[in-house]
Coordinates of C-alpha atoms in Angstrom, one line a residue:
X1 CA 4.3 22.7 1.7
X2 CA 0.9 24.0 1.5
X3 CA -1.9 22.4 0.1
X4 CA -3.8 24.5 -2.5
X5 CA -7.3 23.5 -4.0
X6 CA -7.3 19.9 -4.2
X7 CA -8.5 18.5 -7.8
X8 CA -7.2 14.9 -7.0
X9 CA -6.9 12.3 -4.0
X10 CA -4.5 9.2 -3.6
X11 CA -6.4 7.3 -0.7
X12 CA -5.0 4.4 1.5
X13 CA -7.6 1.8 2.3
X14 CA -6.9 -0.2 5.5
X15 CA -6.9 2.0 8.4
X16 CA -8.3 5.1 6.5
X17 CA -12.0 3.7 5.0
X18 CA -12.3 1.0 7.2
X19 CA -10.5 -1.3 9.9
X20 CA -10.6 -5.0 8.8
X21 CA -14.1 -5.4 7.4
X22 CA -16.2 -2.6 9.2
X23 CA -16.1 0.8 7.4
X24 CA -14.8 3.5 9.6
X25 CA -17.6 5.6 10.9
X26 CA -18.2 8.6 8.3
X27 CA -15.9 7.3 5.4
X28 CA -18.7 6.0 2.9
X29 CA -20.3 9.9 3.4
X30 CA -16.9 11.6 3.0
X31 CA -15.8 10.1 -0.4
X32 CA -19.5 10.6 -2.1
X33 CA -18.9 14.2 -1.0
X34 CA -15.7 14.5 -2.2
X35 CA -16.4 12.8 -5.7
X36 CA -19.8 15.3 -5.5
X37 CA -17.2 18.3 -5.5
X38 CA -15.4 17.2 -8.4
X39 CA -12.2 16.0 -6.7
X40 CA -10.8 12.6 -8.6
X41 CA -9.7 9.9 -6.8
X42 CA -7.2 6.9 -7.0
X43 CA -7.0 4.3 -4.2
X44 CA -3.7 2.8 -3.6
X45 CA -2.9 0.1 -1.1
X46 CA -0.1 -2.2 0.0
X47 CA -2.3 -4.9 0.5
X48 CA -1.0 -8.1 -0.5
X49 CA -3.4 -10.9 0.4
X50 CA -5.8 -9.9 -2.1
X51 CA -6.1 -9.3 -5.8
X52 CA -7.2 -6.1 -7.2
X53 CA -11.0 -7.9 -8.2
X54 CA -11.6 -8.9 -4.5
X55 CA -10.4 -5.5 -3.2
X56 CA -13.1 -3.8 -4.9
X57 CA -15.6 -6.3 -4.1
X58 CA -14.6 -5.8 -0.6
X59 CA -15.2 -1.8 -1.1
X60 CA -18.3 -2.8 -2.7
X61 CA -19.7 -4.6 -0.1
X62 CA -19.2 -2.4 2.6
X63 CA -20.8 0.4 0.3
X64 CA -18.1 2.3 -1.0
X65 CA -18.5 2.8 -4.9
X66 CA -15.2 2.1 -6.4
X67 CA -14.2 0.4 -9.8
X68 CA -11.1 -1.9 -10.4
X69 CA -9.4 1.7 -12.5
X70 CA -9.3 3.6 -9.6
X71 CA -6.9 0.6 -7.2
X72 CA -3.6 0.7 -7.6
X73 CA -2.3 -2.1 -5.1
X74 CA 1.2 -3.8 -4.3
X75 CA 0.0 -7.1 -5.8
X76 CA -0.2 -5.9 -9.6
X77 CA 2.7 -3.1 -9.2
X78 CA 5.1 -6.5 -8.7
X79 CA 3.1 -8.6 -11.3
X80 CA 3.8 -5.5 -14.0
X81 CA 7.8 -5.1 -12.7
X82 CA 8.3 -9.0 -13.3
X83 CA 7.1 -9.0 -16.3
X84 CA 9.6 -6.5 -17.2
X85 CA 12.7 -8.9 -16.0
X86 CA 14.3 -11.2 -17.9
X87 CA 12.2 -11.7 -21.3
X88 CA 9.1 -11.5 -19.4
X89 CA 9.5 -15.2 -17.9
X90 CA 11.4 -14.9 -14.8
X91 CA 11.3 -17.9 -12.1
X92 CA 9.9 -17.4 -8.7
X93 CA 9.8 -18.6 -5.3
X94 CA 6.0 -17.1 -4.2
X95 CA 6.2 -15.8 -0.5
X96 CA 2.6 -15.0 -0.5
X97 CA -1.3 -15.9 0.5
X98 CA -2.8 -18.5 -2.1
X99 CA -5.6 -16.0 -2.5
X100 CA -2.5 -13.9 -4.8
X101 CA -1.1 -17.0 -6.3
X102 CA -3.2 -17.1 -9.5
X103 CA -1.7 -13.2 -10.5
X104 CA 1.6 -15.1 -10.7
X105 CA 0.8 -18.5 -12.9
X106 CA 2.5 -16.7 -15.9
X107 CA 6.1 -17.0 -14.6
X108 CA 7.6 -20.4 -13.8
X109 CA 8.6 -21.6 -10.2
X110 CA 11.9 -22.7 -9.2
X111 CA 12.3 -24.3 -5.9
X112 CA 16.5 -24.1 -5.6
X113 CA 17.4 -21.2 -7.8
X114 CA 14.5 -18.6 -8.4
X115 CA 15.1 -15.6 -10.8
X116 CA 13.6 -13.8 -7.7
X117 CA 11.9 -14.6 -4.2
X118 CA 8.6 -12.5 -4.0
X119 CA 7.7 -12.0 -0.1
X120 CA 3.5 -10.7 0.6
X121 CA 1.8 -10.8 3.8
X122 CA 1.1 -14.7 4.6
X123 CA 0.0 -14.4 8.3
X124 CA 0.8 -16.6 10.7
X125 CA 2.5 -19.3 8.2
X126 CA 5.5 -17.9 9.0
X127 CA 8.4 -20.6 9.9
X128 CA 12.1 -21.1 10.7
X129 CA 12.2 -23.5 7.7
X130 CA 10.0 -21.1 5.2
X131 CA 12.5 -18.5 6.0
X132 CA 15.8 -20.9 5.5
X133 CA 14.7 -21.8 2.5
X134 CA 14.3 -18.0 1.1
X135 CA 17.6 -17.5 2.7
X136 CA 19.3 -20.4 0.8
X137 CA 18.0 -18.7 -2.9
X138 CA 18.9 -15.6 -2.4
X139 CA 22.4 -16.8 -1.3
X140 CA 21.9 -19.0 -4.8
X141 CA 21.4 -15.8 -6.7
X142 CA 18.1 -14.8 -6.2
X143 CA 17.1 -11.0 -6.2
X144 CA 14.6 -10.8 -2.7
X145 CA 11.2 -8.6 -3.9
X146 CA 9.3 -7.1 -1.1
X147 CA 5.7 -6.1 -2.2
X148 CA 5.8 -3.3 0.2
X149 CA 8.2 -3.4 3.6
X150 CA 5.6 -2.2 6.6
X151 CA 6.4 -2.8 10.0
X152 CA 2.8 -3.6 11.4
X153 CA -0.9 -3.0 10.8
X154 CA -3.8 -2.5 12.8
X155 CA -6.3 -5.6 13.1
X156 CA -9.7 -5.5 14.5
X157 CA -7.9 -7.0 17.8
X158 CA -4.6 -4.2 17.8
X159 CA -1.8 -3.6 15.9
X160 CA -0.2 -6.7 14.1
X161 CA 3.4 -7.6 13.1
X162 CA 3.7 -7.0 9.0
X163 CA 6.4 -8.3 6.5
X164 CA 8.7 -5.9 6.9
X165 CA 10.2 -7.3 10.3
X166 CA 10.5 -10.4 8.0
X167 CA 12.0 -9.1 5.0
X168 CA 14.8 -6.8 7.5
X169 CA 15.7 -10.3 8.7
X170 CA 16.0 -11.7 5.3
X171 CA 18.5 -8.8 4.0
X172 CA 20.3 -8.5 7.2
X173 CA 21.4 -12.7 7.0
X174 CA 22.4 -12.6 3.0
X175 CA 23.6 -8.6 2.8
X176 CA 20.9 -8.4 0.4
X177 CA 18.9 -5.2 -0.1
X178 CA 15.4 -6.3 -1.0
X179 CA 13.8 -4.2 -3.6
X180 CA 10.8 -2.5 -2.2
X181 CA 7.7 -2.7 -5.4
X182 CA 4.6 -0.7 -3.1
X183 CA 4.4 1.7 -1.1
X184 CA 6.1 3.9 -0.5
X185 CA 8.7 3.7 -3.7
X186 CA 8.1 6.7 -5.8
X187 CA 7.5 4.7 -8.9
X188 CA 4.5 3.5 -7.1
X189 CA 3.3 6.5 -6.6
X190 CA 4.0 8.2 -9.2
X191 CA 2.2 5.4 -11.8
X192 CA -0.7 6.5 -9.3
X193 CA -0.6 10.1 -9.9
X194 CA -0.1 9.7 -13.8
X195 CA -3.5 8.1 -14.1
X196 CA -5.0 11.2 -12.8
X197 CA -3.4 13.5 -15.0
X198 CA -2.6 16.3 -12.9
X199 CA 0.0 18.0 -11.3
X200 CA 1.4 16.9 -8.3
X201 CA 0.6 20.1 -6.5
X202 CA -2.8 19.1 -7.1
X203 CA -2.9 16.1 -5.7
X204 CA -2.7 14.9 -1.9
X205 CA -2.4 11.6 -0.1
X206 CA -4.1 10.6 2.7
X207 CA -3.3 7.7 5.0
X208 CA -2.6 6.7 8.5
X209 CA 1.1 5.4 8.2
X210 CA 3.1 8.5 8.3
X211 CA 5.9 7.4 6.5
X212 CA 4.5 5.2 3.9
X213 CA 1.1 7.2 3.0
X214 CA 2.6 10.7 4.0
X215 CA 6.4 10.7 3.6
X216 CA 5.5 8.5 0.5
X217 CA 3.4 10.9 -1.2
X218 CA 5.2 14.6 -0.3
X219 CA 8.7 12.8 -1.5
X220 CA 7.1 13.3 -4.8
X221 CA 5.6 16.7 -4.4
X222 CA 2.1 15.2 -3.3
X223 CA 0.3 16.9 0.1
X224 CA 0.7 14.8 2.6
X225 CA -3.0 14.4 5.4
X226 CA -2.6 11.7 7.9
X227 CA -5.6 10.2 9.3
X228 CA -5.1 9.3 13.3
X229 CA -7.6 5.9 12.5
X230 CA -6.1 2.4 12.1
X231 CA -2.5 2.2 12.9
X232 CA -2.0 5.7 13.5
X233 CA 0.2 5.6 16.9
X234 CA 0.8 9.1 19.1
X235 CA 4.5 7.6 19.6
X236 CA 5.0 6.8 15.8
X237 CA 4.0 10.1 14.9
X238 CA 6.8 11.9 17.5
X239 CA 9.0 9.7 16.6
X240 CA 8.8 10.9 12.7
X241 CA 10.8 13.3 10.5
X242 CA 7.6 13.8 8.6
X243 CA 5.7 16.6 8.9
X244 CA 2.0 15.8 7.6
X245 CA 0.4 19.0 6.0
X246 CA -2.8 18.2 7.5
X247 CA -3.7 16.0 10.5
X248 CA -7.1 14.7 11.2
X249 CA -9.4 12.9 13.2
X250 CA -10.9 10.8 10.4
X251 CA -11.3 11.0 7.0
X252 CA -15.0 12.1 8.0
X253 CA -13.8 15.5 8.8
X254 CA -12.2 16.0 5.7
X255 CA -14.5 17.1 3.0
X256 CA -15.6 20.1 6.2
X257 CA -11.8 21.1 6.4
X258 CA -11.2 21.6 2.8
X259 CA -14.3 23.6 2.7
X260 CA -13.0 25.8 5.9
X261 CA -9.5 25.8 4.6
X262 CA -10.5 26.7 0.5
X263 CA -8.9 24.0 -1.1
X264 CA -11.7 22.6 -2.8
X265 CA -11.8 22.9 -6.5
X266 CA -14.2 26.0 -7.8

């Protein structure tokens, strides 16, 4: 598809404004001028070892201006579906960093039969017996919830192995398909794009993951511009069916190319 002029932006986080906590070179300049030209902008991330308060705070500090309204991340997408299931109190078995834990206190924990096992990004606490025990619940019933099902992100030291590989495992040893909450679902999305109030043709998404941040976003009639910072990878990219509608350097050059390209809003 073709871009026209832009009036709104879904923007990934890691790998696009910054690589763990250092801003990418450019990215603080590039979203003032984009805001300066009118262009609205959510943030949506599949970040799971944070809540939505310390995500800003982390923007924050490294000087990007955002407010909690504007980030839509994995964590409160599966807070807001659980709340949905069963009355509103479903049990849980929490998969996830303790930094995440308080978003869950309203729904009970059950250590043997779980309503639903809830797997985030936990690092390196990964274990045989951690991943029995999940296995054991969902064989007793329990519906598997993936907060988002990435394969690996980039680190300040290289790429890093993410949940997905742990999830797959999960779902191929019970023949369960795990229910995938972040991105890139379209409800995620598209509960992105609402709060923006404007057409999808309007609207682009930028990230560095081509299938979650660009296949994510054109599967629901979004532009797709992929970013070749963080875990952008020359043999991902080849290797995909996607087709980006832009591809750039950084999001530095991007406020220069939708000038060059008229696609910013008059």
């Amino acid at each position: 598809m073709e871009i026209p002029a832009l009036q709104g932006l879904l923007i990934d986080l890691d790998g696009v404004l910054y690589v763990g906590n250092q801003p990418i070179e450019g990215a603080r300049e590039a979203l003032q001028a984009i805001s300066d030209r009118g262009i609205v902008r959510r943030f949506i991330t599949n970040t799971t070892t944070r809540t939505t308060i310390e995500v800003v705070e982390k923007l924050n500090h490294m000087g990007f201006a955002v407010d909690k309204g504007e980030v839509f991340s994995a964590v409160t997408a599966t807070v807001s579906f659980l709340r949905k299931q069963k009355g509103g109190n479903p049990s849980v078995e929490l998969i996830v960093r303790d930094s995440v834990r308080p978003e869950f206190n309203e729904f009970p924990a059950d250590d043997e039969y779980p309503d639903f096992v809830v797997v985030g990004d936990i690092g390196a606490a990964w274990s045989y017996p951690l991943m029995n025990r999940a296995f054991r619940q969902i064989l007793n019933g329990a519906e598997l919830i993936a907060m988002h099902k990435n394969k690996f992100f980039q680190g300040e030291d290289g790429l890093l192995l993410d949940i997905g590989a742990f999830v797959q495992g999960l779902e191929f040893a019970t023949g369960q398909t795990a229910r995938i909450i972040g991105k890139p679902t379209r409800d995620f999305f598209a509960h992105a794009l609402a709060s923006l109030n404007l057409p999808a043709k309007q609207v682009a998404m930028i990230g560095d993951d081509i299938e979650s941040d660009v296949g994510g976003g054109q599967a629901i009639g979004l532009g797709g511009i992929l970013v070749t910072t963080g875990k952008f990878r020359e043999v991902t990219f080849e290797a995909s069916a996607v087709e980006p509608d832009l591809i750039l350097q950084s999001i530095a050059d991007l406020p220069e190319v939708l000038k060059e390209q008229d696609m910013l809003p008059e």
